[in-house]
mmCIF file of C-alpha atoms in Angstrom:
data_model
loop_
_atom_site.group_PDB
_atom_site.id
_atom_site.type_symbol
_atom_site.label_atom_id
_atom_site.label_comp_id
_atom_site.label_asym_id
_atom_site.label_seq_id
_atom_site.Cartn_x
_atom_site.Cartn_y
_atom_site.Cartn_z
ATOM 1 C CA MET O 1 107.632 -108.983 52.091
ATOM 2 C CA MET O 2 108.893 -106.002 50.149
ATOM 3 C CA PHE O 3 106.288 -105.892 47.397
ATOM 4 C CA ARG O 4 103.281 -107.573 49.018
ATOM 5 C CA ASN O 5 101.664 -107.291 52.427
ATOM 6 C CA LYS O 6 100.708 -110.289 54.530
ATOM 7 C CA ASN O 7 97.295 -110.402 52.856
ATOM 8 C CA GLY O 8 98.957 -111.070 49.507
ATOM 9 C CA GLU O 9 98.148 -107.614 48.110
ATOM 10 C CA ILE O 10 100.706 -105.528 46.236
ATOM 11 C CA ARG O 11 101.599 -102.723 48.639
ATOM 12 C CA SER O 12 99.782 -99.464 48.010
ATOM 13 C CA GLY O 13 103.043 -97.527 47.707
ATOM 14 C CA TRP O 14 104.192 -99.681 44.783
ATOM 15 C CA LYS O 15 100.833 -99.313 43.056
ATOM 16 C CA ILE O 16 101.044 -95.521 43.375
ATOM 17 C CA ALA O 17 104.688 -95.424 42.240
ATOM 18 C CA GLU O 18 103.868 -97.603 39.228
ATOM 19 C CA MET O 19 100.971 -95.387 38.162
ATOM 20 C CA LEU O 20 102.885 -92.108 38.579
ATOM 21 C CA GLY O 21 105.937 -93.583 36.849
ATOM 22 C CA ILE O 22 103.898 -94.611 33.816
ATOM 23 C CA VAL O 23 102.076 -91.252 33.677
ATOM 24 C CA PHE O 24 105.291 -89.216 33.793
ATOM 25 C CA GLY O 25 107.066 -91.646 31.467
ATOM 26 C CA VAL O 26 104.349 -91.387 28.816
ATOM 27 C CA LEU O 27 104.274 -87.592 29.142
ATOM 28 C CA PHE O 28 108.061 -87.351 28.795
ATOM 29 C CA LEU O 29 107.992 -89.578 25.710
ATOM 30 C CA LEU O 30 105.166 -87.594 24.095
ATOM 31 C CA ILE O 31 106.889 -84.269 24.759
ATOM 32 C CA PHE O 32 110.150 -85.595 23.289
ATOM 33 C CA VAL O 33 108.415 -86.928 20.165
ATOM 34 C CA ILE O 34 106.434 -83.708 19.645
ATOM 35 C CA GLN O 35 109.469 -81.460 20.112
ATOM 36 C CA PHE O 36 111.690 -83.623 17.900
ATOM 37 C CA GLY O 37 109.020 -83.819 15.202
ATOM 38 C CA PHE O 38 108.363 -80.070 15.330
ATOM 39 C CA THR O 39 112.059 -79.196 15.075
ATOM 40 C CA SER O 40 112.643 -81.644 12.213
ATOM 41 C CA VAL O 41 109.666 -80.386 10.190
ATOM 42 C CA MET O 42 110.541 -76.723 10.736
ATOM 43 C CA ILE O 43 114.159 -77.280 9.658
ATOM 44 C CA THR O 44 113.102 -79.312 6.606
ATOM 45 C CA THR O 45 110.590 -76.668 5.491
ATOM 46 C CA GLY O 46 113.032 -73.815 6.037
ATOM 47 C CA ASN O 47 111.092 -72.253 8.911
ATOM 48 C CA LEU O 48 113.921 -72.830 11.388
ATOM 49 C CA ASP O 49 117.621 -72.160 10.844
ATOM 50 C CA GLN O 50 119.526 -74.927 12.608
ATOM 51 C CA ALA O 51 122.753 -72.927 12.776
ATOM 52 C CA THR O 52 121.401 -69.661 14.183
ATOM 53 C CA GLY O 53 118.190 -70.860 15.830
ATOM 54 C CA MET O 54 116.252 -68.130 14.019
ATOM 55 C CA ALA O 55 112.625 -69.039 13.292
ATOM 56 C CA THR O 56 109.965 -67.621 11.000
ATOM 57 C CA PRO O 57 106.657 -66.189 12.311
ATOM 58 C CA PHE O 58 104.954 -69.367 11.073
ATOM 59 C CA ALA O 59 107.250 -71.499 13.252
ATOM 60 C CA TYR O 60 106.430 -69.348 16.282
ATOM 61 C CA GLN O 61 102.710 -69.754 15.592
ATOM 62 C CA ILE O 62 102.997 -73.541 15.388
ATOM 63 C CA ALA O 63 105.134 -73.598 18.545
ATOM 64 C CA ALA O 64 102.504 -71.563 20.405
ATOM 65 C CA LEU O 65 99.782 -73.928 19.187
ATOM 66 C CA LEU O 66 101.734 -76.960 20.375
ATOM 67 C CA ASN O 67 102.435 -75.361 23.754
ATOM 68 C CA GLY O 68 98.748 -74.595 24.176
ATOM 69 C CA SER O 69 97.795 -78.166 23.336
ATOM 70 C CA MET O 70 100.178 -79.713 25.864
ATOM 71 C CA MET O 71 97.786 -79.156 28.799
ATOM 72 C CA PHE O 72 95.078 -81.037 26.898
ATOM 73 C CA ILE O 73 97.501 -83.869 26.089
ATOM 74 C CA GLN O 74 98.735 -83.993 29.688
ATOM 75 C CA SER O 75 95.187 -84.186 31.054
ATOM 76 C CA ALA O 76 94.259 -86.930 28.584
ATOM 77 C CA VAL O 77 97.236 -89.050 29.687
ATOM 78 C CA MET O 78 96.393 -88.452 33.366
ATOM 79 C CA ILE O 79 92.858 -89.708 32.719
ATOM 80 C CA VAL O 80 93.580 -92.720 30.508
ATOM 81 C CA VAL O 81 96.569 -94.261 32.341
ATOM 82 C CA PRO O 82 94.997 -94.539 35.840
ATOM 83 C CA ILE O 83 91.732 -95.911 34.427
ATOM 84 C CA LEU O 84 93.561 -98.551 32.371
ATOM 85 C CA LEU O 85 95.743 -99.571 35.323
ATOM 86 C CA TRP O 86 92.710 -99.725 37.619
ATOM 87 C CA THR O 87 90.578 -101.846 35.305
ATOM 88 C CA ARG O 88 93.259 -103.963 33.564
ATOM 89 C CA ARG O 89 96.109 -104.191 36.097
ATOM 90 C CA LEU O 90 94.151 -104.214 39.362
ATOM 91 C CA LYS O 91 91.086 -105.902 37.815
ATOM 92 C CA LYS O 92 88.610 -103.524 39.451
ATOM 93 C CA ALA O 93 85.474 -101.860 38.146
ATOM 94 C CA LYS O 94 85.399 -98.163 37.191
ATOM 95 C CA SER O 95 82.703 -97.631 39.814
ATOM 96 C CA ALA O 96 85.243 -98.599 42.503
ATOM 97 C CA LEU O 97 87.505 -95.855 41.131
ATOM 98 C CA GLY O 98 84.708 -93.389 41.881
ATOM 99 C CA LEU O 99 83.317 -93.226 38.349
ATOM 100 C CA PRO O 100 79.853 -94.810 38.328
ATOM 101 C CA PRO O 101 77.581 -93.647 35.453
ATOM 102 C CA LEU O 102 77.351 -89.841 35.553
ATOM 103 C CA SER O 103 73.731 -90.069 34.400
ATOM 104 C CA LYS O 104 72.858 -91.499 37.822
ATOM 105 C CA HIS O 105 74.963 -89.003 39.777
ATOM 106 C CA GLY O 106 74.319 -85.716 38.017
ATOM 107 C CA ARG O 107 73.185 -84.116 41.255
ATOM 108 C CA ALA O 108 76.558 -84.874 42.864
ATOM 109 C CA MET O 109 78.385 -83.146 39.997
ATOM 110 C CA ILE O 110 76.069 -80.118 40.196
ATOM 111 C CA GLN O 111 76.621 -79.884 43.953
ATOM 112 C CA GLY O 112 80.379 -79.915 43.412
ATOM 113 C CA LEU O 113 80.166 -77.227 40.722
ATOM 114 C CA ALA O 114 78.029 -75.045 43.008
ATOM 115 C CA ILE O 115 80.380 -75.426 45.982
ATOM 116 C CA GLY O 116 83.418 -74.677 43.819
ATOM 117 C CA ALA O 117 81.852 -71.553 42.306
ATOM 118 C CA GLY O 118 80.513 -70.408 45.682
ATOM 119 C CA SER O 119 83.824 -70.922 47.479
ATOM 120 C CA MET O 120 85.806 -68.974 44.892
ATOM 121 C CA THR O 121 83.163 -66.224 44.849
ATOM 122 C CA LEU O 122 83.469 -65.972 48.648
ATOM 123 C CA THR O 123 87.248 -65.720 48.238
ATOM 124 C CA PHE O 124 86.823 -63.009 45.597
ATOM 125 C CA LEU O 125 84.501 -60.979 47.851
ATOM 126 C CA LEU O 126 86.826 -61.342 50.845
ATOM 127 C CA LEU O 127 89.731 -60.068 48.754
ATOM 128 C CA LEU O 128 87.697 -57.011 47.754
ATOM 129 C CA VAL O 129 86.373 -56.338 51.267
ATOM 130 C CA THR O 130 89.858 -56.554 52.808
ATOM 131 C CA ASP O 131 91.210 -54.259 50.068
ATOM 132 C CA SER O 132 93.561 -57.047 48.967
ATOM 133 C CA ALA O 133 92.368 -56.906 45.354
ATOM 134 C CA GLN O 134 90.865 -54.386 42.952
ATOM 135 C CA VAL O 135 88.789 -54.966 39.819
ATOM 136 C CA LEU O 136 90.243 -52.875 36.996
ATOM 137 C CA THR O 137 88.046 -53.829 34.029
ATOM 138 C CA TRP O 138 84.904 -55.822 33.303
ATOM 139 C CA VAL O 139 84.444 -57.490 29.921
ATOM 140 C CA PRO O 140 81.065 -59.296 29.994
ATOM 141 C CA GLN O 141 81.327 -61.200 26.719
ATOM 142 C CA LEU O 142 81.462 -64.854 25.772
ATOM 143 C CA SER O 143 84.503 -65.667 23.662
ATOM 144 C CA PRO O 144 85.889 -68.844 22.078
ATOM 145 C CA SER O 145 88.873 -68.654 24.423
ATOM 146 C CA LEU O 146 86.539 -68.707 27.443
ATOM 147 C CA LEU O 147 84.850 -71.871 26.178
ATOM 148 C CA LEU O 148 88.266 -73.381 25.441
ATOM 149 C CA MET O 149 89.382 -72.681 29.006
ATOM 150 C CA LEU O 150 86.204 -74.297 30.346
ATOM 151 C CA ILE O 151 86.969 -77.452 28.347
ATOM 152 C CA LEU O 152 90.549 -77.409 29.631
ATOM 153 C CA TYR O 153 89.467 -77.072 33.261
ATOM 154 C CA ILE O 154 86.956 -79.888 32.822
ATOM 155 C CA LEU O 155 89.834 -82.105 31.681
ATOM 156 C CA VAL O 156 92.069 -80.865 34.510
ATOM 157 C CA GLY O 157 89.321 -81.516 37.063
ATOM 158 C CA TYR O 158 88.771 -85.048 35.813
ATOM 159 C CA SER O 159 92.469 -85.892 35.446
ATOM 160 C CA GLU O 160 93.703 -84.678 38.835
ATOM 161 C CA GLU O 161 90.744 -86.163 40.696
ATOM 162 C CA ILE O 162 91.023 -89.533 38.943
ATOM 163 C CA ILE O 163 94.713 -89.700 39.872
ATOM 164 C CA CYS O 164 94.518 -88.398 43.459
ATOM 165 C CA ARG O 165 91.039 -89.080 44.860
ATOM 166 C CA GLY O 166 90.354 -91.982 42.509
ATOM 167 C CA TYR O 167 93.437 -94.135 42.018
ATOM 168 C CA ILE O 168 95.670 -93.070 44.925
ATOM 169 C CA GLN O 169 92.901 -92.792 47.507
ATOM 170 C CA GLY O 170 91.424 -96.016 46.140
ATOM 171 C CA VAL O 171 94.581 -98.094 46.587
ATOM 172 C CA MET O 172 95.217 -96.501 50.004
ATOM 173 C CA ARG O 173 91.969 -98.082 51.223
ATOM 174 C CA GLN O 174 93.791 -101.400 51.565
ATOM 175 C CA THR O 175 95.778 -99.893 54.475
ATOM 176 C CA ARG O 176 92.508 -99.683 56.456
ATOM 177 C CA ASN O 177 93.949 -96.559 58.094
ATOM 178 C CA PRO O 178 91.564 -93.559 57.743
ATOM 179 C CA TRP O 179 94.366 -91.041 58.317
ATOM 180 C CA LEU O 180 96.553 -92.475 55.550
ATOM 181 C CA ILE O 181 93.571 -92.778 53.215
ATOM 182 C CA ILE O 182 92.903 -89.020 53.328
ATOM 183 C CA LEU O 183 96.384 -87.597 54.002
ATOM 184 C CA VAL O 184 98.484 -89.440 51.397
ATOM 185 C CA PRO O 185 96.361 -88.386 48.360
ATOM 186 C CA SER O 186 96.273 -84.810 49.685
ATOM 187 C CA LEU O 187 100.051 -84.693 50.121
ATOM 188 C CA ILE O 188 100.718 -86.108 46.643
ATOM 189 C CA PHE O 189 98.150 -83.690 45.183
ATOM 190 C CA SER O 190 100.080 -80.798 46.719
ATOM 191 C CA LEU O 191 103.463 -82.112 45.552
ATOM 192 C CA LEU O 192 102.186 -82.539 41.980
ATOM 193 C CA HIS O 193 102.069 -78.714 41.817
ATOM 194 C CA SER O 194 105.782 -78.374 42.631
ATOM 195 C CA ALA O 195 106.644 -77.179 39.115
ATOM 196 C CA ASN O 196 104.152 -74.295 39.285
ATOM 197 C CA GLN O 197 105.663 -70.829 39.132
ATOM 198 C CA GLY O 198 105.802 -69.125 42.529
ATOM 199 C CA ILE O 199 105.139 -72.264 44.588
ATOM 200 C CA GLY O 200 106.016 -71.872 48.266
ATOM 201 C CA LEU O 201 104.999 -72.792 51.799
ATOM 202 C CA ILE O 202 101.518 -71.215 51.814
ATOM 203 C CA PRO O 203 100.610 -72.461 48.301
ATOM 204 C CA TYR O 204 101.728 -75.975 49.289
ATOM 205 C CA LEU O 205 99.645 -75.744 52.474
ATOM 206 C CA ASN O 206 96.542 -74.453 50.706
ATOM 207 C CA ILE O 207 96.711 -77.015 47.904
ATOM 208 C CA PHE O 208 97.143 -79.724 50.547
ATOM 209 C CA LEU O 209 94.070 -78.434 52.421
ATOM 210 C CA ILE O 210 92.059 -78.312 49.191
ATOM 211 C CA GLY O 211 93.129 -81.907 48.559
ATOM 212 C CA LEU O 212 92.095 -82.819 52.096
ATOM 213 C CA PHE O 213 88.646 -81.298 51.578
ATOM 214 C CA LEU O 214 88.249 -83.132 48.264
ATOM 215 C CA SER O 215 89.325 -86.419 49.868
ATOM 216 C CA LEU O 216 86.728 -85.958 52.597
ATOM 217 C CA ILE O 217 83.834 -85.199 50.258
ATOM 218 C CA THR O 218 84.865 -88.134 48.064
ATOM 219 C CA LEU O 219 84.682 -90.481 51.049
ATOM 220 C CA THR O 220 81.276 -89.252 52.175
ATOM 221 C CA SER O 221 79.742 -89.154 48.689
ATOM 222 C CA GLY O 222 81.289 -92.429 47.553
ATOM 223 C CA ASN O 223 82.209 -91.130 44.082
ATOM 224 C CA LEU O 224 84.444 -88.546 42.429
ATOM 225 C CA TYR O 225 81.780 -86.292 40.956
ATOM 226 C CA PRO O 226 81.471 -83.745 43.815
ATOM 227 C CA ALA O 227 85.274 -83.381 43.873
ATOM 228 C CA ILE O 228 85.485 -83.139 40.073
ATOM 229 C CA GLY O 229 82.727 -80.517 39.981
ATOM 230 C CA PHE O 230 84.376 -78.486 42.742
ATOM 231 C CA HIS O 231 87.761 -78.682 41.016
ATOM 232 C CA ILE O 232 86.374 -77.531 37.657
ATOM 233 C CA PHE O 233 84.538 -74.434 38.890
ATOM 234 C CA TRP O 234 87.068 -73.519 41.591
ATOM 235 C CA ASN O 235 89.671 -73.142 38.833
ATOM 236 C CA PHE O 236 87.312 -71.751 36.186
ATOM 237 C CA PHE O 237 85.904 -69.017 38.414
ATOM 238 C CA GLN O 238 89.352 -68.254 39.797
ATOM 239 C CA GLY O 239 90.946 -67.644 36.378
ATOM 240 C CA PRO O 240 88.633 -67.137 33.372
ATOM 241 C CA ILE O 241 85.872 -65.465 35.428
ATOM 242 C CA TYR O 242 87.564 -63.381 38.145
ATOM 243 C CA GLY O 243 90.919 -62.949 36.392
ATOM 244 C CA PHE O 244 93.205 -64.338 39.108
ATOM 245 C CA SER O 245 96.294 -66.435 38.517
ATOM 246 C CA VAL O 246 95.468 -70.131 38.938
ATOM 247 C CA SER O 247 98.150 -71.909 40.978
ATOM 248 C CA GLY O 248 100.822 -69.617 39.542
ATOM 249 C CA GLY O 249 99.528 -69.655 35.950
ATOM 250 C CA GLN O 250 98.465 -66.315 34.471
ATOM 251 C CA GLU O 251 94.868 -66.082 33.231
ATOM 252 C CA ASN O 252 92.792 -63.557 31.274
ATOM 253 C CA GLY O 253 89.305 -63.379 32.763
ATOM 254 C CA LEU O 254 86.002 -61.619 32.300
ATOM 255 C CA LEU O 255 87.300 -59.418 35.098
ATOM 256 C CA THR O 256 90.772 -57.941 35.216
ATOM 257 C CA THR O 257 91.651 -58.146 38.891
ATOM 258 C CA TYR O 258 94.759 -56.588 40.389
ATOM 259 C CA MET O 259 96.251 -57.955 43.602
ATOM 260 C CA LYS O 260 97.390 -55.258 45.990
ATOM 261 C CA GLY O 261 98.550 -54.962 49.558
ATOM 262 C CA ASN O 262 99.877 -57.843 51.612
ATOM 263 C CA SER O 263 100.690 -60.892 49.464
ATOM 264 C CA LEU O 264 100.355 -63.096 52.554
ATOM 265 C CA LEU O 265 96.617 -62.451 52.349
ATOM 266 C CA ASN O 266 96.005 -62.447 48.604
ATOM 267 C CA GLY O 267 98.755 -64.771 47.372
ATOM 268 C CA GLY O 268 100.408 -62.184 45.129
ATOM 269 C CA ALA O 269 101.521 -63.433 41.715
ATOM 270 C CA PHE O 270 100.662 -67.057 42.566
ATOM 271 C CA GLY O 271 96.993 -66.175 42.883
ATOM 272 C CA PRO O 272 94.533 -66.550 45.778
ATOM 273 C CA GLU O 273 95.700 -70.117 46.478
ATOM 274 C CA GLY O 274 98.959 -68.599 47.724
ATOM 275 C CA GLY O 275 97.278 -66.451 50.397
ATOM 276 C CA LEU O 276 95.916 -66.871 53.907
ATOM 277 C CA LEU O 277 92.407 -65.782 52.901
ATOM 278 C CA VAL O 278 92.069 -68.999 50.909
ATOM 279 C CA THR O 279 93.431 -70.886 53.924
ATOM 280 C CA ALA O 280 90.540 -69.488 55.966
ATOM 281 C CA VAL O 281 87.976 -70.316 53.258
ATOM 282 C CA ILE O 282 89.181 -73.923 52.942
ATOM 283 C CA LEU O 283 89.209 -74.443 56.715
ATOM 284 C CA LEU O 284 85.657 -73.067 56.789
ATOM 285 C CA MET O 285 84.623 -75.587 54.120
ATOM 286 C CA ILE O 286 86.209 -78.442 56.072
ATOM 287 C CA GLY O 287 84.401 -77.253 59.200
ATOM 288 C CA VAL O 288 81.058 -77.157 57.394
ATOM 289 C CA TRP O 289 81.736 -80.630 55.991
ATOM 290 C CA TYR O 290 82.431 -81.950 59.510
ATOM 291 C CA TRP O 291 79.281 -80.367 60.934
ATOM 292 C CA ARG O 292 77.096 -81.806 58.170
ATOM 293 C CA THR O 293 78.584 -85.314 58.311
ATOM 294 C CA ARG O 294 79.402 -85.698 62.014
ATOM 295 C CA GLU O 295 76.693 -88.309 62.595
ATOM 296 C CA GLN O 296 77.811 -90.593 59.770
ATOM 297 C CA LEU O 297 81.542 -90.333 60.525
ATOM 298 C CA PRO O 298 81.719 -93.238 63.034
ATOM 299 C CA GLY O 299 80.147 -95.589 60.492
ATOM 300 C CA LEU O 300 82.403 -94.316 57.700
ATOM 301 C CA ILE O 301 85.527 -94.756 59.837
ATOM 302 C CA ALA O 302 84.423 -98.283 60.738
ATOM 303 C CA GLN O 303 83.993 -99.086 57.034
ATOM 304 C CA LEU O 304 87.474 -97.790 56.224
ATOM 305 C CA LYS O 305 89.037 -99.788 59.063
ATOM 306 C CA ALA O 306 87.209 -102.883 57.836
ATOM 307 C CA GLY O 307 88.675 -102.424 54.370
ATOM 308 C CA ASP O 308 85.260 -101.738 52.857
ATOM 309 C CA GLN O 309 85.517 -101.087 49.111
ATOM 310 C CA SER O 310 82.210 -99.423 48.369
ATOM 311 C CA VAL O 311 80.576 -97.253 45.780
ATOM 312 C CA VAL O 312 77.440 -95.187 45.941
ATOM 313 C CA LYS O 313 74.374 -95.397 43.828
ATOM 314 C CA GLU O 314 71.605 -92.841 43.684
ATOM 315 C CA GLY O 315 68.402 -94.146 45.209
ATOM 316 C CA ALA O 316 64.937 -93.533 43.907
ATOM 317 C CA ALA O 317 64.530 -90.592 46.255
ATOM 318 C CA GLY O 318 67.774 -89.033 45.031
ATOM 319 C CA ASP O 319 69.793 -89.649 48.181
ATOM 320 C CA PHE O 320 73.076 -91.509 48.057
ATOM 321 C CA GLN O 321 73.327 -94.998 49.511
ATOM 322 C CA ARG O 322 76.477 -97.087 49.885
ATOM 323 C CA GLU O 323 76.662 -100.557 48.478
ATOM 324 C CA THR O 324 79.495 -103.072 48.312
ATOM 325 C CA ASP O 325 81.297 -102.783 45.005
ATOM 326 C CA GLN O 326 80.999 -105.721 42.653
ATOM 327 C CA GLU O 327 84.584 -105.972 41.451
ATOM 328 C CA LEU O 328 86.132 -107.996 38.701
ATOM 329 C CA PRO O 329 88.334 -110.839 40.001
ATOM 330 C CA ALA O 330 90.322 -109.224 42.811
ATOM 331 C CA GLU O 331 93.958 -109.837 43.573
ATOM 332 C CA SER O 332 93.003 -110.916 47.072
ATOM 333 C CA LYS O 333 90.166 -110.955 49.548
ATOM 334 C CA ALA O 334 89.714 -108.103 52.004
ATOM 335 C CA ALA O 335 91.127 -108.720 55.436
ATOM 336 C CA SER O 336 89.044 -108.799 58.563
ATOM 337 C CA PRO O 337 88.489 -105.620 60.645
ATOM 338 C CA ALA O 338 90.787 -106.944 63.344
ATOM 339 C CA GLU O 339 93.860 -107.053 61.108
ATOM 340 C CA LYS O 340 96.531 -104.387 61.420
ATOM 341 C CA THR O 341 97.239 -101.680 58.892
ATOM 342 C CA GLU O 342 98.931 -103.136 55.824
ATOM 343 C CA LEU O 343 100.420 -100.875 53.182
#
């Protein structure tokens, strides 16, 4: 069947296409409404000349404010739509999306934040040691803009992880194919950055590898919080702290860091994520992950092949234990381990 597999489930590809279609559709509609409303108000108030296109300083200020708010609006849509589709359309619990109560998984979030900050700090030091970057100025002061950027990157971390490692990786579990479960979300995560300025082969590769690492730690932790924490501080330390471009977007940081030398190493204008030094750092992280989890991998792979939909709860001793998710009425029962991969 075109839309459903032999187990009666809507195919994972259609679920992903539906979610992405709604997200982009809502964003397009919001952008159109905001731009149309802004233009109409500015023309009515005399701040924009319709014939010449000339605008007053006030109009430019409002336009800049709206442009700055679009990232917040985009992140909000990317958080709300997947959660609503997951809980209302697919009839599944938020915990199965990877969002159990944060109060019970604070340690997982802290671990992710620490790994993200540590990985970007290692990248920063490698760039300095290899003479691929130079710190020009240091401005050790807390500013409102720094706090605003932290809030933005918290929203970005939540939104991109809920979409890729939450919704997409979650619906890919029905394929019972471990390779598809980790590779498809990573590929889509990389492609979602296609509009970024300066995107190219190495940036695509590095963002894919980052997505792969985040997919792996999501599988072994059983929730999104390590990936969300990593995502937040990887970006925050990359831009507002060390002053690098973040995935092609220019940032003003506590440090003013100048990229020099071979752009293949440092990523040039795209930022560290466009260079081979980040490739090495990410591969190192994946290697460390494999070494630390090698004993539990056979059991995890068996669970994925069996179609196990599980979440993790924090035990009394603080270690994470898997338990079968108690879903709302499901669209179908899980197939047996012997059944073939079904998209």
